[in-house]
Short mmCIF file of C-alpha atoms in Angstrom, two decimals:
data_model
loop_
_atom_site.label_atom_id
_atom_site.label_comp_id
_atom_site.label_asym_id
_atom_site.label_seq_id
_atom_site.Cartn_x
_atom_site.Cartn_y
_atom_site.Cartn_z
CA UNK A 22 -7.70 -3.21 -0.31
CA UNK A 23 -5.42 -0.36 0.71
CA UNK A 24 -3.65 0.89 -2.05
CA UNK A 25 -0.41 -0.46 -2.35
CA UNK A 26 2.80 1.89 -1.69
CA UNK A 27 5.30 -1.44 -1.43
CA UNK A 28 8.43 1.25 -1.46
CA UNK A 29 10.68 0.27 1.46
CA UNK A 30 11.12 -3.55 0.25
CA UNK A 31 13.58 -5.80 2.15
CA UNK A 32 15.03 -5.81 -1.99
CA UNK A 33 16.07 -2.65 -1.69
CA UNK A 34 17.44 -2.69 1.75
CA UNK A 35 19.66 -5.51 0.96
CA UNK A 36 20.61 -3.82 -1.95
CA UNK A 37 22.23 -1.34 -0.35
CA UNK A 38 24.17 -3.40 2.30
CA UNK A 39 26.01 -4.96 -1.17
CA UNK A 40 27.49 -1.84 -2.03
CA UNK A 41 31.06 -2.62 -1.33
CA UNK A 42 32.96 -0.06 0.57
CA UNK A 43 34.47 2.54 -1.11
CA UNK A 44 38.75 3.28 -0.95
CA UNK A 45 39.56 5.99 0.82
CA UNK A 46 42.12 9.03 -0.76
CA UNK A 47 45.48 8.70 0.42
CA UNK A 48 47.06 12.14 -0.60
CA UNK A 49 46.62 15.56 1.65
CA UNK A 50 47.30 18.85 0.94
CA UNK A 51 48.59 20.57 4.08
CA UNK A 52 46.11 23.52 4.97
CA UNK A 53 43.48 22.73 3.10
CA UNK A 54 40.05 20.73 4.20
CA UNK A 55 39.71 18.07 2.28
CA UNK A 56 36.32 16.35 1.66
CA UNK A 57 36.46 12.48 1.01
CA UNK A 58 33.37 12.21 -1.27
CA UNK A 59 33.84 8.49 -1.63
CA UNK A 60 33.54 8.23 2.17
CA UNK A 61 30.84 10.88 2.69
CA UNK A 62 28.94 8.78 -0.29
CA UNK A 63 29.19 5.61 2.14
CA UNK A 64 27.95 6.86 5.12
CA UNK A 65 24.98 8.39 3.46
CA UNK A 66 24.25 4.80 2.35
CA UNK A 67 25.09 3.64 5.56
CA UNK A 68 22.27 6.14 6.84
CA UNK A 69 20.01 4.84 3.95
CA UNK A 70 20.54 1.46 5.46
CA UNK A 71 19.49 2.89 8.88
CA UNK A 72 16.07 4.44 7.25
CA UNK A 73 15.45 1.60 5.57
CA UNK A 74 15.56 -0.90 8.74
CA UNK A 75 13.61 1.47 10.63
CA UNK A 76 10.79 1.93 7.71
CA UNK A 77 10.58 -1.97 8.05
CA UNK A 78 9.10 -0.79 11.44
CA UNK A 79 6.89 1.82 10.24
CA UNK A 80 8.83 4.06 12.04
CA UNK A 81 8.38 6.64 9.40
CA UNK A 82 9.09 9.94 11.38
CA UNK A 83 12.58 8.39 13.15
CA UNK A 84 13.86 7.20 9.48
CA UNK A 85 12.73 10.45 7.64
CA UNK A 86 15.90 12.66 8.56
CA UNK A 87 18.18 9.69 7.71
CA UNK A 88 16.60 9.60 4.34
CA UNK A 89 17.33 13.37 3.78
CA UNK A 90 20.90 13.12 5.13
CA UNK A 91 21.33 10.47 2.70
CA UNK A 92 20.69 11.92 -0.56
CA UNK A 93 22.62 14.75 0.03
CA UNK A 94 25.83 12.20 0.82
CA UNK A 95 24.63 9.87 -1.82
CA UNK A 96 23.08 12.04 -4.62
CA UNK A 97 24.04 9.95 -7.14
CA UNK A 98 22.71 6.86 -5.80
CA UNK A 99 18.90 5.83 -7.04
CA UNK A 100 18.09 3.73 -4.04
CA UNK A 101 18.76 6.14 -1.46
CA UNK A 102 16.19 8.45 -3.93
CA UNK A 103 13.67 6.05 -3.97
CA UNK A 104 13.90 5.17 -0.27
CA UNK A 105 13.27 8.87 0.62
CA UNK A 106 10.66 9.09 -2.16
CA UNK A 107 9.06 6.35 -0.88
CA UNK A 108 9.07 7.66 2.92
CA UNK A 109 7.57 10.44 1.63
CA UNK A 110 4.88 8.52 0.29
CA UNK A 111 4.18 6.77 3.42
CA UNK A 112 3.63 9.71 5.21
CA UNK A 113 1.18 11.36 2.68
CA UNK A 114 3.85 14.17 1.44
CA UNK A 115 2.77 13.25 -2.13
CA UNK A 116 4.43 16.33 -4.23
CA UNK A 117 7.62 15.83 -1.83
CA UNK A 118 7.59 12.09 -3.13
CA UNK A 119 6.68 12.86 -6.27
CA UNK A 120 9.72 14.59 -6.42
CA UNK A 121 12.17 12.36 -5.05
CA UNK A 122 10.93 9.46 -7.15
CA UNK A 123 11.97 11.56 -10.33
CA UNK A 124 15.03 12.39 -9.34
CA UNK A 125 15.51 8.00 -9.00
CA UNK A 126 13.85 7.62 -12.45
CA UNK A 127 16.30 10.07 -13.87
CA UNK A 128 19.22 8.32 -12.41
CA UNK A 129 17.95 4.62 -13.58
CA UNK A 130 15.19 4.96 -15.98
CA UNK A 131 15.22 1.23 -16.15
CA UNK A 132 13.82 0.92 -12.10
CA UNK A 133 10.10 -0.48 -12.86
CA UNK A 134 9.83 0.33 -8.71
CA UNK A 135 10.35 3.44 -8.85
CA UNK A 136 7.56 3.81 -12.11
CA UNK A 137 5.25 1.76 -9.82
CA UNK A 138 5.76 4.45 -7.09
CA UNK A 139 5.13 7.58 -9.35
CA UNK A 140 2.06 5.27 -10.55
CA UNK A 141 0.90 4.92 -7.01
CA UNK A 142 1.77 9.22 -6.19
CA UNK A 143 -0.35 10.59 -9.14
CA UNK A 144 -2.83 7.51 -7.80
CA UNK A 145 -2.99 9.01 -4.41
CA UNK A 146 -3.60 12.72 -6.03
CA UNK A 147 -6.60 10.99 -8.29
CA UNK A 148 -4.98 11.66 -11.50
CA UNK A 149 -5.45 8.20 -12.76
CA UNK A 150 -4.59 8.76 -15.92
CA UNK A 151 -0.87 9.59 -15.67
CA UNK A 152 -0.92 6.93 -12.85
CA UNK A 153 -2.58 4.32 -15.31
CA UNK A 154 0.68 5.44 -17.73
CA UNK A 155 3.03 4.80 -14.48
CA UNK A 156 2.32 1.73 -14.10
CA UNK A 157 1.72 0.66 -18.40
CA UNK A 158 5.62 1.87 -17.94
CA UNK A 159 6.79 -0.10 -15.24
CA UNK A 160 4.78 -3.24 -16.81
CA UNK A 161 7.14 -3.32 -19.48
CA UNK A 162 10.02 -3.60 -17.19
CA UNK A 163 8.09 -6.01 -14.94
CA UNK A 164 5.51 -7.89 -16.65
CA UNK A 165 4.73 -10.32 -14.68
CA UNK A 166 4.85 -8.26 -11.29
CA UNK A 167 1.27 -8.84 -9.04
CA UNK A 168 1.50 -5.73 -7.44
CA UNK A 169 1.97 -3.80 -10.57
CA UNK A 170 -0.54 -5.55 -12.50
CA UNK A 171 -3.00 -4.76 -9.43
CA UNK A 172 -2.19 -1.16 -9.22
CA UNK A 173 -2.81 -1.29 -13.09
CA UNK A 174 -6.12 -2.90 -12.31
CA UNK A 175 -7.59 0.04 -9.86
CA UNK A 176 -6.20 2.51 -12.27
CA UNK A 177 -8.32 1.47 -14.94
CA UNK A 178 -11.53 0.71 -12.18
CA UNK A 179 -10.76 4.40 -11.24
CA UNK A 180 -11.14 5.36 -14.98
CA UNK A 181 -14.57 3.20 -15.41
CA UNK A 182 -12.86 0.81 -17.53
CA UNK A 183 -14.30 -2.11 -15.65
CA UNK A 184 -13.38 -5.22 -18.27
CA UNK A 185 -9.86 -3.76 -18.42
CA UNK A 186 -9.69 -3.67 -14.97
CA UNK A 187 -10.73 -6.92 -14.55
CA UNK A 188 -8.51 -8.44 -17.01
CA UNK A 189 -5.40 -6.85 -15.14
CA UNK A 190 -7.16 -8.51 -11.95
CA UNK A 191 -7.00 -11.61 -12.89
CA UNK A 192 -3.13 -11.12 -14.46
CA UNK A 193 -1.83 -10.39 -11.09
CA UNK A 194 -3.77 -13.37 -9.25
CA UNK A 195 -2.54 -15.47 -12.56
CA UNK A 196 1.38 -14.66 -11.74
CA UNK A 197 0.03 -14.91 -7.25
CA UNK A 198 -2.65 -17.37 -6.50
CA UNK A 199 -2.59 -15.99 -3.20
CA UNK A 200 -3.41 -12.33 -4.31
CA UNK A 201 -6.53 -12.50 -2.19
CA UNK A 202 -6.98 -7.94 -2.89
CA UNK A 203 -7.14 -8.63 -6.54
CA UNK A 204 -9.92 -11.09 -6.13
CA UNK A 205 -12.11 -9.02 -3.68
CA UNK A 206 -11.47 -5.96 -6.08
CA UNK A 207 -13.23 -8.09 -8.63
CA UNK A 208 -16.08 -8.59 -6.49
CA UNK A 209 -16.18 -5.07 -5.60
CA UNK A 210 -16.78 -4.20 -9.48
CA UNK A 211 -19.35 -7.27 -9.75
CA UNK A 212 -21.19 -5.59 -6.89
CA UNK A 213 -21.67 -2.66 -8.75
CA UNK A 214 -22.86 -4.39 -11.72
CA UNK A 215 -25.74 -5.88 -9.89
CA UNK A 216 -24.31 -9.31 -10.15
CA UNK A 217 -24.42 -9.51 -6.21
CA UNK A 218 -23.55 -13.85 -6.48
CA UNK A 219 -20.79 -13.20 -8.40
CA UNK A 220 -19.54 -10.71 -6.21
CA UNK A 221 -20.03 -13.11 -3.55
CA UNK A 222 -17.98 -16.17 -5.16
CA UNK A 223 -15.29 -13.71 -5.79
CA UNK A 224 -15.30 -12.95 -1.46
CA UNK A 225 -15.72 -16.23 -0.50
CA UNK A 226 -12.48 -16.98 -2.45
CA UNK A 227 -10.59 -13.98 -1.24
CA UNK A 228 -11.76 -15.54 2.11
CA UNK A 229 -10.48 -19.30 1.27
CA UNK A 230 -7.01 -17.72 1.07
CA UNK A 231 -7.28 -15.37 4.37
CA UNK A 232 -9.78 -16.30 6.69
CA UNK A 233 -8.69 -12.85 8.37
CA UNK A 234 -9.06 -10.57 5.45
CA UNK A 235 -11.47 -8.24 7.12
CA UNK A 236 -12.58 -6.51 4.17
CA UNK A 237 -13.62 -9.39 1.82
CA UNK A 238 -15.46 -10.71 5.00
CA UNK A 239 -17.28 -7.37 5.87
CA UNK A 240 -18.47 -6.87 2.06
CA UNK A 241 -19.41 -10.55 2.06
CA UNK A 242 -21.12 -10.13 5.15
CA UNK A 243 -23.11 -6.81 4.34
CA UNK A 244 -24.11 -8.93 1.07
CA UNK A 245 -25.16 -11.92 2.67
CA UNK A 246 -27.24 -9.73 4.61
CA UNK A 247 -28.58 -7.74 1.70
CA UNK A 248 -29.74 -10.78 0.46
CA UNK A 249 -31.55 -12.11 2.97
CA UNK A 250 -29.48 -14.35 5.42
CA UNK A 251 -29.12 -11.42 8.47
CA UNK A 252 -28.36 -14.20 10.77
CA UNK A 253 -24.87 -15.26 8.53
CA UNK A 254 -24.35 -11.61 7.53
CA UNK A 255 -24.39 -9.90 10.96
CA UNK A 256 -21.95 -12.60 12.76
CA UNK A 257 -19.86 -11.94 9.71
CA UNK A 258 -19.84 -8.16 10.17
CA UNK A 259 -18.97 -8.41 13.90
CA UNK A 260 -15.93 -11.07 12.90
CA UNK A 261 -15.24 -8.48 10.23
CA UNK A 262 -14.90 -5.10 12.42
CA UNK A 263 -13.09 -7.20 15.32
CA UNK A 264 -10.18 -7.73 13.12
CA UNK A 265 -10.11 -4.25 11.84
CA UNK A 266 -12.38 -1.77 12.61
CA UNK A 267 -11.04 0.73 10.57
CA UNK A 268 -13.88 -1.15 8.04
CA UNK A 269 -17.25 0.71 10.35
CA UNK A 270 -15.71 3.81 8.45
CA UNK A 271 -17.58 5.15 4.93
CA UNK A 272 -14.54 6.73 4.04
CA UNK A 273 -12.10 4.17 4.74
CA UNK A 274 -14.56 2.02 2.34
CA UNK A 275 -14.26 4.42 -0.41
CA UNK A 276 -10.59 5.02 -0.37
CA UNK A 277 -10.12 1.21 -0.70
CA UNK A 278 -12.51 2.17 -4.01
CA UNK A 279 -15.99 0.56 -3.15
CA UNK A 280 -18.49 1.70 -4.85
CA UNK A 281 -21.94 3.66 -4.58
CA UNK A 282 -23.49 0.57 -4.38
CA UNK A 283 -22.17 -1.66 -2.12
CA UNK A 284 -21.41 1.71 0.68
CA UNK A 285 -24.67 2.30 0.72
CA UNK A 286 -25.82 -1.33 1.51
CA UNK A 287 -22.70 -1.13 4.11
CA UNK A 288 -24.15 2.20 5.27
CA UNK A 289 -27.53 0.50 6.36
CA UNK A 290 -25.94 -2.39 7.37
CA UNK A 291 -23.62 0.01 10.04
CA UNK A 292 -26.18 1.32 11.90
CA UNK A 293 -27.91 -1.92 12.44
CA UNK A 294 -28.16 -2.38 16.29
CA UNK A 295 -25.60 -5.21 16.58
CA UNK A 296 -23.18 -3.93 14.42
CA UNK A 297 -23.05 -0.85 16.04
CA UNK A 298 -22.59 -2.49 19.43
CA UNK A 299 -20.05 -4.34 17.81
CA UNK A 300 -18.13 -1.20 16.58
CA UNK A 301 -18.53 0.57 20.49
CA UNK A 302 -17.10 -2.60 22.28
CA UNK A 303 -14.55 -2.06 19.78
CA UNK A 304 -13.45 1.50 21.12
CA UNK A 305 -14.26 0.65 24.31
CA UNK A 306 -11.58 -1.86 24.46
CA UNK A 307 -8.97 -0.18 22.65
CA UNK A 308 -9.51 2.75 25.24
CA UNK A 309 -9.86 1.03 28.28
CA UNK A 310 -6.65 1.48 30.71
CA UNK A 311 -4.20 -1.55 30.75
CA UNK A 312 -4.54 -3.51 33.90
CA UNK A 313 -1.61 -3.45 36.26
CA UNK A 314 -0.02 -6.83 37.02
CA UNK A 315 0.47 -8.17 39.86
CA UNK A 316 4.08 -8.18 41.50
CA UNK A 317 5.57 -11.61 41.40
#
């Protein structure tokens, strides 16, 4: 599962449109520029609210300047902080968001967001144990948040404290039944313990809750295959890589943390003949020229 950066959250954009509008001075001093702070304050919010919309859209490098005319109207507000901290994010400017996100913990320490965020930045720069301690933090704020508990859960995985991990695993799918990632990440640690029908109950469930989660089905297929049913393990790994075939790549596999194990049973499975026709018709379509239509 790609780690989680859940930053720009519909929460936080509606948060910010019910920030009422701020009065406006009355008295002037004649010859003298006066700067309305409580009306500079609302239009950087107002900007904020821009970002945020457009960040619903992933369009990341259109809401980015918004986000850093905002703070400086709004530098007292947290949200517009962790918006831009969490743009930052999204765009892999880790020490930039790192940043930002502290500046929105120091003006409300009591955001478990924004502790989930800094967890997810020292994440992204593998120093798992400060992010393990981001997230412990914003656990105690949130207890019962999935996505937390999750993040919690790879933290620990990261650290080789596999039971821990597990137990956090099966917190966040306790408070979500539908938290297919924290399922497959389970199977992903079984797989590595050499308990390979474990690993493939664990799929098969992720699976019964998306039937077009492509990286339960590719793992499940390259273990099905492993195991001795090629037939049921390659159609699997060509469904798989037609939904997203962002899953044919070893390094996408071991961002989303799978182990030595299971990538290089995935490895042999990817240059299998079929799969590797699967992956070309793949690029093949996404490169081919869109047909012109026909004038009605």
């Amino acid at each position: 599962m790609p780690k989680r950066i859940g930053l720009i959250s519909l929460v936080v954009v509606c948060s910010l449109w019910s920030i009422p509008k701020a009065t406006h001075a009355q008295a002037l001093i004649p010859h003298t520029l006066q700067l309305d702070t409580a009306k500079l304050e609302q239009q950087g919010l107002s900007l904020a609210q821009e970002a945020a919309q457009l960040a619903q859209f992933q369009q990341y490098e259109m809401a980015m300047p918004r986000a850093r005319l905002a703070v400086q109207l709004a530098p007292k507000s947290d949200k517009v902080w962790f918006l831009l901290g969490g743009l930052y994010l999204q765009t892999k400017k880790v020490d930039d968001a790192i940043a930002a996100l502290k500046k929105a913990q120091s003006l409300n320490p009591k955001n478990g967001d924004v502790l989930f965020a800094l967890g997810s930045a020292h994440f992204q720069q593998q120093k798992y144990p400060i992010a393990a301690n981001y997230f412990q933090e914003g656990l105690k704020l949130k207890p019962n948040d999935p996505e937390g508990l999750f993040d919690l859960g790879n933290a620990y995985y990261m650290l080789g404290r596999l039971p821990d991990a597990i137990a956090q695993y099966n917190k966040a799918v306790s408070q979500d039944k539908k938290f297919w990632p924290a399922i497959n990440n389970i199977g992903l640690i079984k797989y590595e313990q050499g308990d390979v029908q474990g690993a493939i109950k664990q799929w098969q469930a992720a699976l019964a809750i998306d039937k077009q989660a492509a990286e339960p089905l590719l793992a499940l297929a390259v273990a099905l295959y492993t195991q001795g049913d090629q037939k049921q393990g390659l159609a699997m790994g060509e469904t798989a890589l037609r939904i997203d075939d962002r899953y044919g790549d070893l390094d996408f596999l071991k961002q989303n943390l799978w182990g030595q194990r299971l990538l290089s049973d995935t490895q042999k499975f990817l240059q299998l003949p079929r799969i590797q026709a699967a992956l070309q018709q793949r690029g093949a379509n996404q490169s081919a020229p869109t047909a012109p239509q026909p004038a009605q």
